[in-house]
PDB file of C-alpha atoms in Angstrom:
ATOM      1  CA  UNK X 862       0.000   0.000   0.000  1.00  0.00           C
ATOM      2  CA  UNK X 863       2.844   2.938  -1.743  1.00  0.00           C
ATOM      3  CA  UNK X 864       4.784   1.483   1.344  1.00  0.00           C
ATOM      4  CA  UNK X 865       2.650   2.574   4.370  1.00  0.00           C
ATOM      5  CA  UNK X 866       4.103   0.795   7.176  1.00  0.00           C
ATOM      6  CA  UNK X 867       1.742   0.086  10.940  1.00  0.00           C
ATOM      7  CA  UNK X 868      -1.382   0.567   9.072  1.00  0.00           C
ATOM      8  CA  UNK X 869      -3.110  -1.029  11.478  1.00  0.00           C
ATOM      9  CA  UNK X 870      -1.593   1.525  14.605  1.00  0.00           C
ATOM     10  CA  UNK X 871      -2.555   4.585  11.649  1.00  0.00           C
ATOM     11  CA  UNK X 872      -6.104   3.446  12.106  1.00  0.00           C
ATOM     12  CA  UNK X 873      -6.076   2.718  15.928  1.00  0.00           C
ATOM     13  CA  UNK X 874      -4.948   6.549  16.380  1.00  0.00           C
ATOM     14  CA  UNK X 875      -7.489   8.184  13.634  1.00  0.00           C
ATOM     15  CA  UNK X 876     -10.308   6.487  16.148  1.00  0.00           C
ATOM     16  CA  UNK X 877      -8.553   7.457  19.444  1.00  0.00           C
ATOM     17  CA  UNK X 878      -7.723  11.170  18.089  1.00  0.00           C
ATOM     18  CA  UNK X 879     -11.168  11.414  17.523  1.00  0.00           C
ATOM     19  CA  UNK X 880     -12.519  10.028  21.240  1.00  0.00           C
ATOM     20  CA  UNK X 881     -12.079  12.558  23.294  1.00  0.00           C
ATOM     21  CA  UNK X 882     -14.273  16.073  23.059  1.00  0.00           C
ATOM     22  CA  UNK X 883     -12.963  19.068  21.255  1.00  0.00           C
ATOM     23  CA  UNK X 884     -13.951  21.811  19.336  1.00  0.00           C
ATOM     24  CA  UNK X 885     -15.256  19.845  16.546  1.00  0.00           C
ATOM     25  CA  UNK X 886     -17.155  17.516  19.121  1.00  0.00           C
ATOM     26  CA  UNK X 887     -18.882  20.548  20.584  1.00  0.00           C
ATOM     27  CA  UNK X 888     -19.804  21.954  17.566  1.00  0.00           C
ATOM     28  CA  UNK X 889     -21.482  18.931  16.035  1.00  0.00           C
ATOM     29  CA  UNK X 890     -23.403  18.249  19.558  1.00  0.00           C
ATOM     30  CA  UNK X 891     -24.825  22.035  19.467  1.00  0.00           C
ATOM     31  CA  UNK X 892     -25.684  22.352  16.239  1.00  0.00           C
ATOM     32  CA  UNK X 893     -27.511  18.733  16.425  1.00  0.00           C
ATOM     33  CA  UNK X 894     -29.083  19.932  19.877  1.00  0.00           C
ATOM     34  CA  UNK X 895     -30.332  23.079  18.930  1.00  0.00           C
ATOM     35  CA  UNK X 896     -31.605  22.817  14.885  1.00  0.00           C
ATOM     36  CA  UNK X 897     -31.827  18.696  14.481  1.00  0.00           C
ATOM     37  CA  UNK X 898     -29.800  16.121  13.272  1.00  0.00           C
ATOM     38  CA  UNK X 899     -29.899  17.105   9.440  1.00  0.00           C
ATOM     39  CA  UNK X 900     -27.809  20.511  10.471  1.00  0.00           C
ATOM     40  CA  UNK X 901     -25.966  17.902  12.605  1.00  0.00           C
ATOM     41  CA  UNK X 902     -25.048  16.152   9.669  1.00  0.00           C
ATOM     42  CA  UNK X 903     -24.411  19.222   7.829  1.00  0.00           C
ATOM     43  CA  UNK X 904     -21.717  20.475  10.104  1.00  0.00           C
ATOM     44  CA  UNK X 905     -20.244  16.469   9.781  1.00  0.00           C
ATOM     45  CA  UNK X 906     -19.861  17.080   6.121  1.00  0.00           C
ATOM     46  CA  UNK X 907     -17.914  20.120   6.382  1.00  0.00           C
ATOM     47  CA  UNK X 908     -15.883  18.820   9.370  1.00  0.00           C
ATOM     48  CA  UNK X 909     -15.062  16.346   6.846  1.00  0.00           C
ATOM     49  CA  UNK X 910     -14.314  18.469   3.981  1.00  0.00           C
ATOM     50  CA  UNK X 911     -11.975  20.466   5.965  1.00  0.00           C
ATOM     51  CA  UNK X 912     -10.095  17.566   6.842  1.00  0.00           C
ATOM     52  CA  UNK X 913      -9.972  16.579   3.284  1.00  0.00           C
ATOM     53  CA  UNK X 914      -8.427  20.020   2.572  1.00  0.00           C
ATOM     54  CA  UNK X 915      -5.902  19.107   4.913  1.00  0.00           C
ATOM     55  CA  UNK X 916      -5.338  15.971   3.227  1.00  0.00           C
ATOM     56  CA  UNK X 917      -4.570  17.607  -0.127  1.00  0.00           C
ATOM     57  CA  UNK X 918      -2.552  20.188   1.360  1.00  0.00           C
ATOM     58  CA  UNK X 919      -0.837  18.067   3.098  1.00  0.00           C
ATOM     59  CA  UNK X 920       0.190  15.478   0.064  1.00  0.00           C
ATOM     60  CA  UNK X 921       0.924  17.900  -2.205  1.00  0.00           C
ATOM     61  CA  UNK X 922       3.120  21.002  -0.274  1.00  0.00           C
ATOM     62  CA  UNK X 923       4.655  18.675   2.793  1.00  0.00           C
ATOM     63  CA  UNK X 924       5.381  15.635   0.428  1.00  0.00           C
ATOM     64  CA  UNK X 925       7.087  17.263  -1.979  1.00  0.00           C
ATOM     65  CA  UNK X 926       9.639  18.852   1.501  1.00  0.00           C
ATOM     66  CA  UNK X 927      10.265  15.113   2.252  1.00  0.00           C
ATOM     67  CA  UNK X 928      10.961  13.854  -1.148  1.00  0.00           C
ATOM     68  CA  UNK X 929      14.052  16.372  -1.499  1.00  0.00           C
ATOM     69  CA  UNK X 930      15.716  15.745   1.257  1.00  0.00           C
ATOM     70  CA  UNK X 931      16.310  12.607   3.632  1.00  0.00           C
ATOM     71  CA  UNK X 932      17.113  14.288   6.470  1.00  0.00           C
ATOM     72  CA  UNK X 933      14.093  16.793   6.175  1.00  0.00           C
ATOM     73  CA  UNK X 934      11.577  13.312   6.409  1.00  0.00           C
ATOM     74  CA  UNK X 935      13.434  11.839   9.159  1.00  0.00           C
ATOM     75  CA  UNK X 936      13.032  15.555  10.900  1.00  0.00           C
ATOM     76  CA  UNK X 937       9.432  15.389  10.658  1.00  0.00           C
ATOM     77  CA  UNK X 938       9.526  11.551  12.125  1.00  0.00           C
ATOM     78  CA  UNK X 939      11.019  13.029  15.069  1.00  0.00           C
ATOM     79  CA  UNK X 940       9.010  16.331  16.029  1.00  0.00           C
ATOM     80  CA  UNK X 941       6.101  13.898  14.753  1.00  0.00           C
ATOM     81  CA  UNK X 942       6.839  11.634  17.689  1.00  0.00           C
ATOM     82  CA  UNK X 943       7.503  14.368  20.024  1.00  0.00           C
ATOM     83  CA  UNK X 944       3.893  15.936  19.337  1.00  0.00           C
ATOM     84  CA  UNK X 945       2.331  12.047  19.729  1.00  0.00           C
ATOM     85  CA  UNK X 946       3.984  12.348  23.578  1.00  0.00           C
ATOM     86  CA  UNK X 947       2.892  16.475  24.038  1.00  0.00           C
ATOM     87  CA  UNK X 948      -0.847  14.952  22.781  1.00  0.00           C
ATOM     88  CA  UNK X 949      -0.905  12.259  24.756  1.00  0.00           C
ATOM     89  CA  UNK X 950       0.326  14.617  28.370  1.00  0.00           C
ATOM     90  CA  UNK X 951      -2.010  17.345  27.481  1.00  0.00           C
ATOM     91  CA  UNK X 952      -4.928  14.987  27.250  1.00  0.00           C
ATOM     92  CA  UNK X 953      -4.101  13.269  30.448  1.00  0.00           C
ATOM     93  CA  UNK X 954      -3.961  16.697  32.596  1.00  0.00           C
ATOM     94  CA  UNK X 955      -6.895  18.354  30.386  1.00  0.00           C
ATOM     95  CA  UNK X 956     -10.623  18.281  32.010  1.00  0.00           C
ATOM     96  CA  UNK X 957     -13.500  18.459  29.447  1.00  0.00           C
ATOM     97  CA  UNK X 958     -16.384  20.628  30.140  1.00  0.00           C
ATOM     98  CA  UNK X 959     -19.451  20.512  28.221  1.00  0.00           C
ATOM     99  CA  UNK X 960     -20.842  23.541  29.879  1.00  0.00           C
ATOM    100  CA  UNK X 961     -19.483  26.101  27.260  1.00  0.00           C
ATOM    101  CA  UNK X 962     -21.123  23.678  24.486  1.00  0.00           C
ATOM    102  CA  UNK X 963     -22.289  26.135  21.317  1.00  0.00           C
ATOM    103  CA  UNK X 964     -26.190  26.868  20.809  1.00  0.00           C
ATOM    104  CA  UNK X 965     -26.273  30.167  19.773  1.00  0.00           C
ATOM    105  CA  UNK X 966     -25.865  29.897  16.203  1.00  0.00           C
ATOM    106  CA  UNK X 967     -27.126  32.968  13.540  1.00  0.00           C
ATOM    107  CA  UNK X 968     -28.494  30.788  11.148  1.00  0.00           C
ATOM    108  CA  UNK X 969     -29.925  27.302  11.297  1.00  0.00           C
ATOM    109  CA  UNK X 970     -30.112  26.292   7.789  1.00  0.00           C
ATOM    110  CA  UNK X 971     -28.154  23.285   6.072  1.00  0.00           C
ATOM    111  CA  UNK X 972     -25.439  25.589   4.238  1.00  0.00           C
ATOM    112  CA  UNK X 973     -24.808  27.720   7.253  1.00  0.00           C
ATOM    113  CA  UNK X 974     -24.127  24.468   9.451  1.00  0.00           C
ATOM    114  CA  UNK X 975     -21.747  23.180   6.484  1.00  0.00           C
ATOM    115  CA  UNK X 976     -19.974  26.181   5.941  1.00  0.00           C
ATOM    116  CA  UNK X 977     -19.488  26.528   9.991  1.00  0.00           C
ATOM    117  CA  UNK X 978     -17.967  22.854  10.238  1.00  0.00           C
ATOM    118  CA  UNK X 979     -15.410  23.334   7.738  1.00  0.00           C
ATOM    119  CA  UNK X 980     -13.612  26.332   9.195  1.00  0.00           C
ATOM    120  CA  UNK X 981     -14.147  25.177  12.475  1.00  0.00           C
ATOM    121  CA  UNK X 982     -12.241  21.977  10.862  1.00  0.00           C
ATOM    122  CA  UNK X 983      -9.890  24.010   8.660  1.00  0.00           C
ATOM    123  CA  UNK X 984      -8.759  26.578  11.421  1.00  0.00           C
ATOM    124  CA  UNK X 985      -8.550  23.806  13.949  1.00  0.00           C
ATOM    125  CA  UNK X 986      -4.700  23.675  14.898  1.00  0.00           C
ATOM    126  CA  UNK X 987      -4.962  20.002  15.938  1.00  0.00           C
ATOM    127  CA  UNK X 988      -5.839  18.793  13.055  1.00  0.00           C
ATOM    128  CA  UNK X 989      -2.941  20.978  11.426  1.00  0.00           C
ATOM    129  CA  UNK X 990      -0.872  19.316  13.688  1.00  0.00           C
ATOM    130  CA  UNK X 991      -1.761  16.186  12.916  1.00  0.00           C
ATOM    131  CA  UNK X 992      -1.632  15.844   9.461  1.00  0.00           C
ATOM    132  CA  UNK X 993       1.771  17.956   8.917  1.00  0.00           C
ATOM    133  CA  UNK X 994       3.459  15.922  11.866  1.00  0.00           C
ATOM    134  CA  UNK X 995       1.721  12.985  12.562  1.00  0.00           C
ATOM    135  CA  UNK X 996       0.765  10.872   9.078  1.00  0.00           C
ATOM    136  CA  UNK X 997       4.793  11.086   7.905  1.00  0.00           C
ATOM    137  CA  UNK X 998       4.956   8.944  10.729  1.00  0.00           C
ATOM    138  CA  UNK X 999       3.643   5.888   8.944  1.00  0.00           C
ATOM    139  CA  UNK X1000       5.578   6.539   5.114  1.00  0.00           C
ATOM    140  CA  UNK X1001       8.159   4.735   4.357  1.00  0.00           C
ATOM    141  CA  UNK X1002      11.070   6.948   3.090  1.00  0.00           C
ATOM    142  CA  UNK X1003      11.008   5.246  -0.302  1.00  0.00           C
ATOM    143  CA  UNK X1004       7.449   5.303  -1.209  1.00  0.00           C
ATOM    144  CA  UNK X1005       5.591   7.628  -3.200  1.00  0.00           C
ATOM    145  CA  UNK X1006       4.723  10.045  -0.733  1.00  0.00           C
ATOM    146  CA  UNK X1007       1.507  11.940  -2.771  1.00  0.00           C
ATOM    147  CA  UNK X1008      -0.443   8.551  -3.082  1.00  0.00           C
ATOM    148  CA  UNK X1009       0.655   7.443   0.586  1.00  0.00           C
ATOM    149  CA  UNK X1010      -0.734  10.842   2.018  1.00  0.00           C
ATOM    150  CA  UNK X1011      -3.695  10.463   0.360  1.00  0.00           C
ATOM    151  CA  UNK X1012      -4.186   6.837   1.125  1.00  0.00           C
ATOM    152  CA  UNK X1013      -3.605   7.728   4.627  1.00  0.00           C
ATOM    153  CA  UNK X1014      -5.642  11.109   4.655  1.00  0.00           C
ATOM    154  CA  UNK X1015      -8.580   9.368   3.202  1.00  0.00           C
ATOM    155  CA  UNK X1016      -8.627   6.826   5.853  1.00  0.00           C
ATOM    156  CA  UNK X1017      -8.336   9.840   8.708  1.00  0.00           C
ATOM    157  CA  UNK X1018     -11.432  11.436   6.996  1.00  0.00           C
ATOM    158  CA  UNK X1019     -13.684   8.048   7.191  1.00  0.00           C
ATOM    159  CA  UNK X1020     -13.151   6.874  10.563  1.00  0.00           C
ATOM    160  CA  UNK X1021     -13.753  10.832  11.483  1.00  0.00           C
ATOM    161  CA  UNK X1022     -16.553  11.123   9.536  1.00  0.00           C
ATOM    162  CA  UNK X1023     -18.023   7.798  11.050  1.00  0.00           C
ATOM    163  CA  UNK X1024     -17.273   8.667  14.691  1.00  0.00           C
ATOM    164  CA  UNK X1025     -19.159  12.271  13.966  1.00  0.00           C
ATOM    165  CA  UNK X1026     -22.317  11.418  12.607  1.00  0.00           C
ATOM    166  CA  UNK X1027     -22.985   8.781  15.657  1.00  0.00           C
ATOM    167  CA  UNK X1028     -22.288  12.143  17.321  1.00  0.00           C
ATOM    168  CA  UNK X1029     -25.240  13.490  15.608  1.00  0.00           C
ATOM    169  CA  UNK X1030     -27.241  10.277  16.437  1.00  0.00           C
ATOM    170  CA  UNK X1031     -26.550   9.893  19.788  1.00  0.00           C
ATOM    171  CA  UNK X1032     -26.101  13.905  20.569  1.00  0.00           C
ATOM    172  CA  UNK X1033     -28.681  14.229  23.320  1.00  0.00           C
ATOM    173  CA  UNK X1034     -26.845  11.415  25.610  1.00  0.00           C
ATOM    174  CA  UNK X1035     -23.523  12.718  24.999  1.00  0.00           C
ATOM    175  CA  UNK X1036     -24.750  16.437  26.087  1.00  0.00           C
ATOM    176  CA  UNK X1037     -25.768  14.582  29.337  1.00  0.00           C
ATOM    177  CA  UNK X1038     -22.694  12.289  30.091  1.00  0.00           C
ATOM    178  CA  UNK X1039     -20.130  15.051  28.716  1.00  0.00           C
ATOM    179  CA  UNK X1040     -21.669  18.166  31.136  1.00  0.00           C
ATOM    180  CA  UNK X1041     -19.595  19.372  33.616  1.00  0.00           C
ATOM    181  CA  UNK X1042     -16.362  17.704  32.540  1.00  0.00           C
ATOM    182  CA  UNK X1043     -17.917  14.302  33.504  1.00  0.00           C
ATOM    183  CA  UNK X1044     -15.676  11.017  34.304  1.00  0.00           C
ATOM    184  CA  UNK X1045     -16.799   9.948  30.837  1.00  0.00           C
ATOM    185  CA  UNK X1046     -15.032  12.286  29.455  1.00  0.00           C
ATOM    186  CA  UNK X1047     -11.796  12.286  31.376  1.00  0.00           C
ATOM    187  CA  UNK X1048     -11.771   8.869  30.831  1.00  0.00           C
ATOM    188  CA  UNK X1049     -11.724   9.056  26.993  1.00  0.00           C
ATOM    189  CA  UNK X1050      -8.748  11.434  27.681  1.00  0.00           C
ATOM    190  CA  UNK X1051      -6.735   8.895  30.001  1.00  0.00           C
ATOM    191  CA  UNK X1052      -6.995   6.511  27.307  1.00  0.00           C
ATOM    192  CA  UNK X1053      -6.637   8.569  24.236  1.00  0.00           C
ATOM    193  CA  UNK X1054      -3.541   9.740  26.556  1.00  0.00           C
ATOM    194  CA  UNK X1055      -1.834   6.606  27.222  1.00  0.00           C
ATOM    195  CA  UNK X1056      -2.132   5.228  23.928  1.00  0.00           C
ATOM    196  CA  UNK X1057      -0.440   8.372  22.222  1.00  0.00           C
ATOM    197  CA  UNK X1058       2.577   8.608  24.528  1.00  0.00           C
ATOM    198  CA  UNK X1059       2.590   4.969  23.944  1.00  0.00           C
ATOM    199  CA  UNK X1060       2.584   5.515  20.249  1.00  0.00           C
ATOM    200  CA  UNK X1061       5.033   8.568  20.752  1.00  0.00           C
ATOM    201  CA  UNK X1062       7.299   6.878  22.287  1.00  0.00           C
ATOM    202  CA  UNK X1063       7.517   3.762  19.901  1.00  0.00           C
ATOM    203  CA  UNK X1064       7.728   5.740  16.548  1.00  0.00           C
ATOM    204  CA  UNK X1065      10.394   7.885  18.241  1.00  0.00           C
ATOM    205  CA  UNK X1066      12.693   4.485  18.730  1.00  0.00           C
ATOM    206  CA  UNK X1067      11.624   2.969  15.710  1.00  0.00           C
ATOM    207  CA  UNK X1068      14.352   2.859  12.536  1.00  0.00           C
TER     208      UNK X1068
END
């Protein structure tokens, strides 16, 4: 697969990224609270089409950086590791509220929702951060980097999109066990925590 290498620990971290509450959580859960799932779906399918802007971005500027120069990809390997570890410590000492969760929205119709979830998505440093530092992390330094970001992209926007609309679906009972910064929620930190200093660590030793 253009020499993607721990597919399978790619795909465990696109789920586990996506676990724990942020901005993009909050946003679906408000706008599916306050105007219904199909604006909840609506801000899903620009969520998604940010991080499909990302994707291209991504394969096209950073993988042509990487292709030049050998030292440049193996430079991104390690302040991609080092962000895996910062990611996994922040979520381990954050505490989730749901208390400051968005319902005041200007407009409640499908386009408005849309164009709302893709900058949220877009201007969303985490996910900048994770496709510029984290998905060189599994490319081999031989393959052809445009297809492999893509290929791996793609795969980050599924499992997103997946986890986001049973956001919209179940949106009510995640209001209720997220409020307050629940143990719910810090527990889907812990273990979103764990698993990326875990991760951090093991890409950082790996050759």
């Amino acid at each position: 697969m253009y020499s993607i290498h721990d597919f399978g620990f790619f795909l465990a971290s696109c789920v586990i990224l996506n676990l724990p509450p942020g901005t993009d959580t909050f946003y679906i859960l408000g706008r599916s609270i306050s105007h219904g799932r199909s604006a909840g779906v609506a801000s899903v399918l620009g969520i998604s089409s940010g991080a499909m802007v990302h994707t291209f971005a991504a394969a096209i500027g950073l993988s042509a950086v990487l292709a030049a120069s050998a030292t440049a990809f193996w430079a991104v390997k390690l302040l991609g590791a080092s962000y895996l570890v910062y990611l996994g410590v922040r979520m381990l000492l954050a505490h989730p509220s749901a208390s400051a969760l968005p319902t005041d929205f200007s407009s409640s119709n499908f386009f408005a929702a849309y164009r709302q979830g893709l900058l949220t998505n877009v201007l969303n440093p985490k996910v900048v951060l994770f496709f510029l530092a984290f998905v060189p992390q599994f490319i081999s330094a031989t393959s052809s980097k445009f297809l492999a970001f893509i290929t791996l992209g793609m795969c980050f926007v599924i499992t997103s999109t997946l986890w986001c609309l049973c956001l919209v679906w179940f949106s009510s009972f995640l209001r209720s066990r997220l409020h307050g910064g629940s143990g719910f929620a810090n527990v889907l930190n812990c273990t979103a925590g764990i698993l990326f200093i875990f991760l951090g660590i093991r890409l950082a030793a790996s050759k």
